[in-house]
Coordinates of C-alpha atoms in Angstrom, one line a residue:
Chain H
M1 CA -92.3 4.6 -4.2
R2 CA -94.5 6.9 -6.2
R3 CA -92.7 8.2 -9.2
A4 CA -93.9 11.4 -10.7
A5 CA -93.2 11.8 -14.4
L6 CA -91.9 15.3 -14.9
L7 CA -92.4 16.2 -18.4
V8 CA -89.8 18.8 -19.2
G9 CA -89.4 18.2 -22.8
M10 CA -90.8 20.1 -25.7
M11 CA -91.2 19.7 -29.4
L12 CA -89.3 22.8 -30.4
A13 CA -86.8 20.6 -32.2
F14 CA -89.6 19.5 -34.5
A15 CA -89.6 22.7 -36.5
P16 CA -86.0 22.9 -37.6
A17 CA -86.1 19.2 -38.3
L18 CA -89.1 19.6 -40.7
C19 CA -87.7 22.8 -42.3
A20 CA -84.4 21.1 -42.8
A21 CA -85.8 18.2 -44.8
P22 CA -86.6 20.1 -48.1
L23 CA -83.3 22.0 -47.7
Q24 CA -81.5 18.8 -47.3
A25 CA -83.0 17.4 -50.4
L26 CA -82.1 20.5 -52.3
A27 CA -78.5 20.3 -51.0
Q28 CA -78.2 16.7 -52.1
Q29 CA -79.2 17.7 -55.6
D30 CA -76.6 20.4 -55.8
A31 CA -73.8 18.5 -54.2
P32 CA -73.4 15.1 -52.6
E33 CA -72.0 16.8 -49.5
Q34 CA -74.5 16.7 -46.6
L35 CA -75.0 19.3 -43.9
P36 CA -73.4 18.2 -40.6
E37 CA -75.7 16.6 -38.1
N38 CA -76.8 18.6 -35.1
I39 CA -78.6 17.6 -31.9
Q40 CA -81.1 19.7 -30.0
I41 CA -82.9 19.3 -26.7
G42 CA -85.4 21.6 -25.2
L43 CA -86.7 22.0 -21.7
S44 CA -90.2 23.5 -21.3
T45 CA -89.3 24.6 -17.8
N46 CA -85.9 25.4 -16.3
R47 CA -87.0 24.6 -12.8
V48 CA -88.1 21.5 -11.0
T49 CA -89.7 21.9 -7.6
I50 CA -89.2 19.4 -4.8
T51 CA -92.4 19.3 -2.7
S52 CA -92.9 17.6 0.6
D53 CA -94.1 14.3 -1.0
F54 CA -91.1 14.1 -3.3
S55 CA -89.7 10.6 -3.4
G56 CA -87.7 10.6 -6.5
A57 CA -88.9 11.1 -10.1
D58 CA -88.4 10.4 -13.7
L59 CA -87.4 13.3 -15.8
T60 CA -88.3 13.2 -19.5
I61 CA -86.4 15.3 -22.0
F62 CA -87.3 15.4 -25.7
G63 CA -84.9 16.2 -28.4
A64 CA -84.2 15.8 -32.1
I65 CA -81.3 15.2 -34.6
D66 CA -81.1 17.8 -37.3
N67 CA -79.9 16.9 -40.8
A68 CA -80.0 13.2 -40.1
D69 CA -78.9 11.0 -42.9
P70 CA -82.1 8.8 -43.5
Q71 CA -80.0 5.9 -44.6
I72 CA -77.9 5.9 -41.4
S73 CA -81.0 6.4 -39.3
R74 CA -82.6 3.3 -40.9
Q75 CA -79.5 1.2 -40.1
G76 CA -79.6 2.4 -36.5
G77 CA -76.3 4.2 -36.9
Y78 CA -77.2 7.1 -34.6
D79 CA -76.8 6.9 -30.9
V80 CA -77.7 9.5 -28.3
I81 CA -76.5 9.8 -24.7
V82 CA -78.3 12.2 -22.4
V83 CA -76.7 13.3 -19.1
L84 CA -78.1 15.2 -16.1
E85 CA -75.2 16.4 -14.0
G86 CA -75.8 17.8 -10.5
P87 CA -73.9 20.7 -8.9
A88 CA -70.3 20.0 -8.1
Q89 CA -68.6 20.0 -4.7
P90 CA -65.3 19.1 -3.1
L91 CA -65.3 15.9 -1.2
V92 CA -63.1 13.5 0.7
I93 CA -63.0 9.7 0.4
W94 CA -61.6 7.6 3.2
R95 CA -60.3 4.1 3.0
R96 CA -61.0 2.1 6.2
A97 CA -58.5 -0.3 7.6
R98 CA -58.4 -2.6 10.6
I99 CA -56.3 -1.4 13.5
L100 CA -56.4 -3.6 16.6
G101 CA -59.5 -5.2 15.2
V102 CA -61.4 -2.0 14.9
W103 CA -62.2 -0.4 11.5
V104 CA -60.9 3.1 11.4
N105 CA -60.6 5.8 8.7
A106 CA -57.0 5.2 7.6
Q107 CA -56.2 7.0 4.4
S108 CA -58.0 9.7 2.5
Q109 CA -58.0 11.4 -0.9
S110 CA -59.6 14.8 -1.6
F111 CA -61.3 15.6 -4.9
V112 CA -62.5 18.9 -6.2
N113 CA -65.6 19.6 -8.3
V114 CA -67.2 16.2 -8.0
P115 CA -70.8 16.3 -9.4
L116 CA -73.1 15.4 -6.5
S117 CA -75.3 13.5 -8.9
Y118 CA -74.8 12.1 -12.4
S119 CA -77.6 10.4 -14.2
V120 CA -77.2 9.0 -17.7
A121 CA -79.6 7.6 -20.3
T122 CA -78.4 5.9 -23.5
T123 CA -79.8 4.4 -26.6
R124 CA -77.8 1.1 -26.2
A125 CA -75.3 -0.4 -23.9
P126 CA -72.3 2.1 -23.6
Q127 CA -69.8 -0.4 -25.0
D128 CA -71.9 -0.7 -28.2
I129 CA -72.0 3.0 -28.8
T130 CA -68.4 4.0 -28.9
N131 CA -65.0 3.0 -27.4
P132 CA -63.6 3.8 -23.9
D133 CA -61.1 6.3 -25.4
S134 CA -63.9 8.5 -26.6
Y135 CA -65.8 8.3 -23.3
K136 CA -62.6 9.3 -21.5
R137 CA -62.0 12.2 -23.9
L138 CA -65.6 13.4 -23.5
S139 CA -65.6 12.7 -19.7
L140 CA -68.8 10.9 -20.3
G141 CA -70.6 8.2 -18.3
P142 CA -70.3 7.2 -14.6
A143 CA -67.4 4.9 -15.4
Y144 CA -65.4 7.6 -17.3
I145 CA -66.3 11.0 -15.9
Y146 CA -63.2 12.9 -14.9
L147 CA -62.9 13.3 -11.2
Q148 CA -60.2 15.8 -10.3
P149 CA -58.0 15.0 -7.3
E150 CA -57.0 17.9 -5.2
D151 CA -53.4 16.8 -5.3
R152 CA -52.8 16.0 -8.9
A153 CA -49.1 15.3 -8.4
G154 CA -50.0 12.5 -6.0
D155 CA -49.3 8.8 -6.5
A156 CA -51.1 7.8 -9.7
A157 CA -52.0 4.3 -8.4
T158 CA -53.5 5.7 -5.2
I159 CA -55.5 8.3 -7.2
A160 CA -56.8 5.6 -9.6
E161 CA -57.8 3.4 -6.6
F162 CA -59.7 6.2 -4.9
T163 CA -61.3 7.4 -8.1
A164 CA -62.7 4.0 -8.8
A165 CA -63.9 3.7 -5.2
L166 CA -65.6 7.1 -5.5
R167 CA -67.5 6.1 -8.6
E168 CA -68.5 2.8 -7.0
R169 CA -69.8 4.5 -3.8
K170 CA -71.8 7.1 -5.8
L171 CA -73.4 4.3 -8.0
A172 CA -74.1 2.3 -4.8
V173 CA -76.2 5.1 -3.2
G174 CA -78.0 5.8 -6.5
L175 CA -76.6 9.3 -7.0
Y176 CA -74.8 8.2 -10.1
S177 CA -77.0 6.0 -12.4
E178 CA -77.1 4.7 -15.9
N179 CA -80.3 3.9 -17.7
I180 CA -79.5 1.8 -20.8
G181 CA -82.3 2.0 -23.3
G182 CA -83.4 5.2 -21.5
V183 CA -83.2 7.1 -24.8
Q184 CA -85.7 6.0 -27.4
F185 CA -86.2 7.1 -30.9
L186 CA -89.8 8.1 -31.5
S187 CA -89.1 8.7 -35.2
Q188 CA -86.0 8.7 -37.3
T189 CA -85.0 12.1 -35.8
L190 CA -87.0 12.6 -32.7
F191 CA -86.0 11.0 -29.4
R192 CA -87.1 10.9 -25.8
A193 CA -84.8 10.5 -22.8
T194 CA -85.9 9.2 -19.4
L195 CA -83.6 10.1 -16.6
N196 CA -83.8 9.1 -13.0
L197 CA -83.9 11.7 -10.2
P198 CA -83.1 9.8 -6.9
P199 CA -85.0 10.7 -3.7
N200 CA -81.8 12.3 -2.4
V201 CA -81.3 14.4 -5.6
P202 CA -79.2 17.5 -4.6
V203 CA -80.8 20.9 -5.0
G204 CA -79.1 23.4 -7.2
T205 CA -78.4 24.0 -10.9
H206 CA -78.2 20.8 -12.9
K207 CA -76.9 20.6 -16.4
A208 CA -78.7 18.5 -19.0
R209 CA -76.4 17.5 -21.9
A210 CA -77.0 15.4 -25.0
F211 CA -74.3 13.8 -27.0
L212 CA -74.8 12.5 -30.6
F213 CA -72.8 9.6 -32.1
R214 CA -72.9 8.4 -35.7
N215 CA -71.6 4.9 -36.2
G216 CA -69.5 5.1 -33.0
E217 CA -68.1 8.5 -33.8
F218 CA -68.9 11.6 -31.6
M219 CA -70.6 14.2 -33.7
K220 CA -72.1 17.0 -31.6
E221 CA -73.1 18.0 -28.0
T222 CA -75.7 20.4 -26.7
S223 CA -76.6 21.4 -23.2
S224 CA -79.3 23.2 -21.2
S225 CA -79.6 24.0 -17.6
L226 CA -82.2 23.0 -15.1
A227 CA -82.7 24.3 -11.5
I228 CA -83.9 21.8 -8.9
V229 CA -85.3 23.8 -6.0
K230 CA -87.2 23.2 -2.8
A231 CA -90.9 24.2 -2.7
G232 CA -92.1 27.1 -0.7
F233 CA -92.3 25.5 2.8
E234 CA -89.2 23.5 2.5
Q235 CA -87.3 26.4 1.1
T236 CA -88.5 28.7 4.0
V237 CA -87.5 26.1 6.6
Y238 CA -84.0 25.8 5.0
R239 CA -83.5 29.5 4.7
T240 CA -84.6 30.2 8.2
A241 CA -82.3 27.5 9.6
H242 CA -79.4 29.1 7.8
E243 CA -80.1 32.8 8.1
Q244 CA -81.9 33.0 11.5
S245 CA -80.3 30.0 13.1
F246 CA -80.7 31.1 16.7
L247 CA -84.4 31.9 16.3
Y248 CA -84.8 28.7 14.4
G249 CA -83.3 26.8 17.4
L250 CA -85.6 28.6 19.8
F251 CA -88.6 27.7 17.6
A252 CA -87.5 24.1 17.4
V253 CA -87.3 24.0 21.2
A254 CA -90.8 25.7 21.5
I255 CA -92.3 23.2 19.0
A256 CA -90.9 20.3 21.0
M257 CA -92.3 21.6 24.3
L258 CA -95.7 22.4 22.8
T259 CA -95.8 18.9 21.2
G260 CA -94.9 17.3 24.6
W261 CA -97.6 19.3 26.4
M262 CA -100.2 18.5 23.7
G263 CA -99.3 14.9 23.9
R264 CA -99.8 15.0 27.7
L265 CA -103.3 16.6 27.3
I266 CA -104.4 14.1 24.6
F267 CA -102.9 10.9 26.1
R268 CA -103.4 11.7 29.8
K269 CA -103.8 8.5 31.6
D270 CA -103.5 9.4 35.2
Chain D
M1 CA -95.9 7.6 2.2
G2 CA -92.8 9.7 1.5
I3 CA -92.0 13.1 3.0
Y4 CA -89.1 15.4 2.0
L5 CA -86.9 16.6 4.8
P6 CA -85.8 20.2 4.1
I7 CA -82.5 20.2 6.1
A8 CA -81.5 16.5 5.6
E9 CA -82.4 17.1 1.9
M10 CA -83.8 13.6 1.4
S11 CA -87.1 11.8 1.2
V12 CA -88.1 9.4 3.9
N13 CA -91.1 7.2 4.9
I14 CA -93.4 9.1 7.2
F15 CA -94.7 5.9 9.0
V16 CA -91.2 4.6 9.7
L17 CA -90.4 7.8 11.5
L18 CA -93.7 7.8 13.5
A19 CA -93.1 4.2 14.5
M20 CA -89.5 4.9 15.5
G21 CA -90.6 7.8 17.6
A22 CA -93.3 5.8 19.3
A23 CA -91.0 2.9 20.2
V24 CA -88.4 5.2 21.6
G25 CA -91.0 7.3 23.4
F26 CA -92.4 4.2 25.1
L27 CA -89.0 3.2 26.4
S28 CA -88.3 6.8 27.4
G29 CA -91.4 7.0 29.5
M30 CA -90.8 3.6 31.0
F31 CA -87.2 4.1 32.1
G32 CA -86.9 7.8 32.5
V33 CA -84.3 8.1 29.9
G34 CA -84.6 10.6 27.0
G35 CA -84.0 7.9 24.4
G36 CA -81.3 9.8 22.6
F37 CA -78.9 6.9 22.8
L38 CA -81.5 4.9 20.8
I39 CA -82.9 7.5 18.4
T40 CA -79.5 8.8 17.2
P41 CA -78.2 5.3 16.1
L42 CA -81.6 4.5 14.7
L43 CA -81.6 7.6 12.5
I44 CA -78.1 7.0 11.3
F45 CA -79.1 3.4 10.5
Y46 CA -81.9 4.9 8.4
N47 CA -79.3 6.8 6.4
I48 CA -79.9 10.2 7.9
P49 CA -76.5 12.0 8.0
P50 CA -74.9 11.6 11.4
A51 CA -74.6 15.4 12.1
I52 CA -78.3 15.8 11.5
A53 CA -79.2 12.7 13.4
V54 CA -77.3 13.9 16.5
A55 CA -78.9 17.4 16.5
T56 CA -82.4 16.3 15.6
G57 CA -82.4 13.5 18.1
A58 CA -81.7 16.1 20.8
N59 CA -84.6 18.2 19.6
Q60 CA -87.0 15.2 19.6
V61 CA -85.9 14.2 23.2
I62 CA -87.1 17.6 24.5
A63 CA -90.7 16.7 23.7
S64 CA -90.7 13.3 25.3
S65 CA -88.8 14.4 28.3
F66 CA -91.0 17.5 28.8
S67 CA -94.1 15.3 28.5
G68 CA -92.6 12.8 31.0
T69 CA -91.5 15.6 33.4
L70 CA -95.1 16.9 33.5
A71 CA -96.4 13.5 34.4
H72 CA -93.8 13.1 37.2
L73 CA -94.3 16.7 38.5
K74 CA -98.0 15.9 39.0
R75 CA -97.1 12.8 41.0
G76 CA -94.5 14.8 42.9
T77 CA -91.6 12.5 41.9
V78 CA -89.2 15.3 40.7
D79 CA -86.5 16.7 42.9
I80 CA -86.4 20.1 41.3
K81 CA -83.5 21.4 43.5
L82 CA -81.3 18.4 42.7
G83 CA -82.2 18.8 39.0
L84 CA -81.2 22.5 39.0
V85 CA -77.8 21.8 40.7
L86 CA -77.1 19.0 38.2
L87 CA -78.0 21.4 35.4
A88 CA -75.6 24.1 36.6
G89 CA -72.8 21.6 36.2
G90 CA -74.3 20.3 32.9
V91 CA -74.2 23.6 31.1
V92 CA -70.4 24.0 31.8
G93 CA -69.8 20.4 30.8
S94 CA -71.7 20.6 27.5
S95 CA -70.0 23.8 26.5
I96 CA -66.6 22.1 26.9
G97 CA -68.0 19.0 25.1
A98 CA -69.2 21.1 22.0
Y99 CA -65.6 22.5 21.7
V100 CA -64.0 19.0 21.9
F101 CA -66.6 17.8 19.3
A102 CA -65.3 20.4 16.8
I103 CA -61.7 19.4 17.4
L104 CA -62.4 15.7 16.8
R105 CA -64.3 16.6 13.7
S106 CA -61.4 18.5 12.2
F107 CA -59.2 15.3 12.6
G108 CA -61.7 13.2 10.6
Q109 CA -62.1 10.7 13.4
L110 CA -65.3 11.9 14.9
D111 CA -67.3 8.7 13.9
L112 CA -64.7 6.5 15.6
A113 CA -64.7 8.6 18.8
I114 CA -68.5 8.6 19.0
S115 CA -68.6 4.8 18.5
L116 CA -65.9 4.2 21.1
L117 CA -67.6 6.4 23.7
Y118 CA -70.9 4.7 23.1
V119 CA -69.5 1.2 23.4
V120 CA -67.4 2.0 26.5
F121 CA -70.1 3.9 28.4
L122 CA -73.1 1.9 27.4
G123 CA -71.2 -1.3 28.0
T124 CA -69.9 -0.4 31.4
V125 CA -73.1 1.2 32.7
G126 CA -75.3 -1.6 31.2
G127 CA -73.1 -4.4 32.6
L128 CA -72.8 -3.0 36.1
M129 CA -76.6 -2.3 36.3
L130 CA -77.5 -5.7 35.0
I131 CA -75.3 -7.5 37.6
E132 CA -76.7 -5.3 40.4
S133 CA -80.3 -5.5 39.5
L134 CA -80.2 -9.3 38.9
N135 CA -78.7 -9.6 42.4
A136 CA -81.5 -7.5 43.8
I137 CA -84.1 -9.5 42.1
R138 CA -82.6 -12.7 43.4
Q139 CA -82.5 -11.3 47.0
A140 CA -86.2 -10.2 46.7
R141 CA -87.1 -13.7 45.5
A142 CA -85.3 -15.2 48.5
G143 CA -87.3 -13.0 50.8
G144 CA -84.5 -10.7 51.8
T145 CA -84.9 -6.9 52.1
P146 CA -83.6 -4.8 49.2
A147 CA -80.1 -3.7 50.1
L148 CA -79.9 -0.6 48.0
K149 CA -80.4 2.1 50.5
K150 CA -78.7 1.5 53.8
S151 CA -78.4 4.5 56.1
G152 CA -75.0 5.1 57.5
Q153 CA -73.3 3.5 54.5
H154 CA -72.6 6.8 52.7
N155 CA -69.2 6.8 51.1
W156 CA -66.5 9.5 51.3
I157 CA -67.8 11.3 48.1
L158 CA -70.9 12.3 49.9
R159 CA -69.0 13.6 53.0
L160 CA -67.2 16.4 51.1
P161 CA -67.8 20.0 52.3
L162 CA -70.5 22.4 51.0
K163 CA -73.4 20.1 52.1
M164 CA -76.9 20.8 50.8
R165 CA -80.2 19.3 51.7
F166 CA -82.4 17.8 49.0
R167 CA -85.8 17.2 50.6
A168 CA -87.6 15.3 47.8
S169 CA -84.7 12.8 47.6
K170 CA -84.2 12.6 51.4
L171 CA -80.5 13.5 50.9
F172 CA -78.0 15.6 52.7
V173 CA -74.9 15.6 50.6
S174 CA -72.0 17.8 49.3
V175 CA -72.8 19.7 46.1
I176 CA -69.4 19.0 44.7
P177 CA -70.2 15.4 43.4
V178 CA -73.6 16.6 42.2
L179 CA -72.0 19.5 40.1
G180 CA -69.3 17.1 38.9
L181 CA -71.8 14.5 37.8
G182 CA -73.8 17.2 36.0
A183 CA -70.7 18.5 34.2
G184 CA -69.4 15.0 33.2
I185 CA -72.8 14.0 31.8
G186 CA -73.1 17.4 30.0
F187 CA -69.7 16.8 28.4
L188 CA -70.6 13.3 27.2
A189 CA -74.0 14.5 26.1
A190 CA -72.6 17.1 23.8
I191 CA -70.1 14.7 22.1
M192 CA -72.5 11.7 21.9
G193 CA -75.5 13.8 21.0
V194 CA -77.7 12.4 23.8
G195 CA -79.4 13.8 26.9
G196 CA -77.3 11.5 29.1
G197 CA -80.2 9.8 31.0
F198 CA -78.7 6.3 30.6
I199 CA -75.7 7.5 32.7
M200 CA -77.7 9.9 34.9
V201 CA -80.2 7.2 36.1
P202 CA -77.6 4.7 37.4
A203 CA -75.3 7.5 38.7
L204 CA -78.1 9.0 40.8
I205 CA -79.1 5.5 42.1
Y206 CA -75.6 4.1 42.8
L207 CA -73.4 7.2 43.5
L208 CA -75.8 9.6 45.2
K209 CA -78.2 6.9 46.6
V210 CA -81.3 8.8 45.4
P211 CA -84.5 6.8 45.8
T212 CA -85.5 5.1 42.5
N213 CA -89.0 6.7 42.3
V214 CA -87.5 10.2 42.4
V215 CA -84.6 9.3 40.0
I216 CA -86.7 9.0 36.9
G217 CA -88.6 12.3 37.3
T218 CA -85.4 14.2 38.2
S219 CA -83.5 12.6 35.3
L220 CA -86.2 13.6 32.8
F221 CA -86.3 17.1 34.2
H222 CA -82.6 17.4 33.7
I223 CA -82.6 15.9 30.2
M224 CA -85.2 18.4 29.1
F225 CA -82.8 21.3 29.8
T226 CA -79.7 19.6 28.4
T227 CA -81.3 18.7 25.2
A228 CA -82.9 22.1 24.8
Y229 CA -79.4 23.6 25.2
T230 CA -77.9 21.1 22.7
T231 CA -80.6 21.9 20.2
L232 CA -79.9 25.7 20.5
V233 CA -76.1 25.2 20.2
Q234 CA -76.4 22.8 17.2
S235 CA -78.9 24.9 15.3
T236 CA -76.8 28.1 15.8
L237 CA -73.4 26.6 15.0
N238 CA -74.1 23.8 12.5
Q239 CA -77.7 24.4 11.2
T240 CA -78.3 20.6 11.5
V241 CA -81.6 20.5 13.3
D242 CA -84.3 19.2 10.9
I243 CA -87.6 20.5 12.3
V244 CA -89.8 18.3 10.1
L245 CA -87.9 15.2 11.0
A246 CA -87.9 16.1 14.7
F247 CA -91.7 16.9 14.6
L248 CA -92.5 13.5 13.2
L249 CA -90.4 11.7 15.8
M250 CA -92.0 13.8 18.5
V251 CA -95.6 13.0 17.6
G252 CA -94.8 9.3 17.8
G253 CA -92.7 9.9 20.8
V254 CA -95.1 11.7 23.1
A255 CA -97.8 9.1 22.5
G256 CA -95.4 6.3 23.3
A257 CA -94.0 8.1 26.4
Q258 CA -97.5 8.3 28.1
Y259 CA -98.0 4.5 27.8
G260 CA -94.4 3.8 28.7
A261 CA -94.7 5.8 31.9
K262 CA -97.8 3.8 32.9
M263 CA -96.1 0.5 32.2
G264 CA -93.1 1.7 34.2
Q265 CA -95.3 2.2 37.3
R266 CA -96.4 -1.4 37.1
L267 CA -92.9 -2.8 37.3
R268 CA -90.7 -3.0 40.4
G269 CA -87.6 -0.9 40.6
D270 CA -85.2 -3.8 40.3
Q271 CA -87.1 -5.2 37.3
L272 CA -87.0 -1.8 35.6
R273 CA -83.3 -1.5 36.2
A274 CA -82.7 -5.0 34.8
L275 CA -84.7 -4.2 31.6
L276 CA -82.9 -0.9 31.1
A277 CA -79.6 -2.6 31.6
A278 CA -80.4 -5.2 29.0
L279 CA -81.5 -2.6 26.5
V280 CA -78.3 -0.5 27.1
L281 CA -76.1 -3.6 26.7
A282 CA -77.9 -4.5 23.5
V283 CA -77.2 -1.1 21.9
A284 CA -73.6 -1.3 23.1
L285 CA -73.1 -4.8 21.5
R286 CA -74.7 -3.7 18.3
L287 CA -72.4 -0.7 18.0
A288 CA -69.4 -2.8 19.0
F289 CA -70.3 -5.3 16.3
D290 CA -70.3 -2.5 13.7
M291 CA -66.9 -1.4 14.8
F292 CA -65.3 -4.8 14.5
A293 CA -67.3 -6.3 11.6
A294 CA -66.1 -5.8 8.1
P295 CA -67.9 -2.8 6.6
G296 CA -70.0 -3.3 3.4
S297 CA -67.5 -1.2 1.6
A298 CA -63.9 -0.3 2.6
Y299 CA -64.5 3.3 1.3
L300 CA -66.5 6.1 2.8
I301 CA -67.4 9.5 1.3
A302 CA -67.3 12.5 3.5
S303 CA -67.5 16.2 3.1
P304 CA -64.2 18.2 3.5
D305 CA -65.1 19.6 6.9
G306 CA -65.3 16.0 8.3
S307 CA -69.0 15.9 8.9

């Protein structure tokens, strides 16, 4: 599979980081209190186009930590998690059971607002960054993201079972993914995140979010949006199929007959 | 080499699709079946969503059956009148089928219904054909005359009123069973997303006693119209026809169909029927295996409308 590297990052975060350094030194002289850390990411484009040769891609996002404490940086106390969350949709998950030897859809659970895709990059293994409680509170990571059942008053054990199954299925088809070590520090404050866009990445508005942790404690979050769209031809086909569906059908039939006739002319053997 | 499918919204390998089309096209030309009963399961196996596989499969079958029909028209092995009467029944049947399809889908049990229909029909048709054709081959080896068409042995079905003469097939039968057959196949075709050739071919041979050489051309002629109708209905109601996917399958398919038709002429009728029966049975067994075997995961994600 050819993987195109889409460079969406930018260095905008550099400037504040550099400006902040002398200020910070000044502040430290006046008072031992340090300015709170902040995290920034920048996208040089807000649109990724899916062309006909698209077969998945790596998305690179650059970002920086402002007001980083150099001592904590040196000790590796800062951790960053970057998430690319796809558009949300309602969905149903079925549990299959054997009836008279045949596997049938037996029981279902509906969920609302489930992100179609969810790709995560982290500096370290998730359990080394912070504890499960903070992940749950932040609804962060494929294992902890909150999936809202349609019927919230339903049996808690059933909901938990289907939620776990939903996460497992999404991970199995590559729509949810986790890239441990996908965020790398290029300097004490500048980082680069590499996220995976699967070949079946859904089109629509995706949300890029970055979370900053200091010694296991959540500090700050920032987000930015990214549109994933089909390229001209693909978009035209899709729009025609939905807006002029009868004409599209006629066209599909005509293409088929033309192809059949051409094939007859080219491969005529009798 | 990958290519992005605009309706299926996924990236697939272009050569896999061309090869799939060519293989199915070859069989289609050889046996006079559209190949829908092969292409739809193959596409689903290749992770194309079932709704898109069904509709796009129908679109692809138009090309190979049109190409095959042209070849048969030139040889004069199409009974156009019989094809048109079958079609009249077929349009009624597939309209009812499309309605039942929507009802099954709303219950969330469409996948099971489709699998069951495939296994039952492919299994029955394939099994009966295999037994008959093997008997015919054995008789031919023993030096006996083929017992398929015996004059004066027409059953009661063919003696119903409203008789009509079909010259190309050397038939003089009631139109009631012909219309009924067309309607039944149209109904199944809409639910199973196939042209119905695998049922049409044996039904014409065994029920209506149409000569084998005319059966294939007439079946292709009929399939061409039913699949065109299915494509129109599916694209209008569900927007599930992926034209890029269909085109790739067609290109492979029309090439394969020409060679398949040539190969089909070299084989005897009973041998052709035995091979088709074996193929149909193999697909039925494969689908039955999937129904009974433990799935990779006990859970399945679906969209709320059941597709």
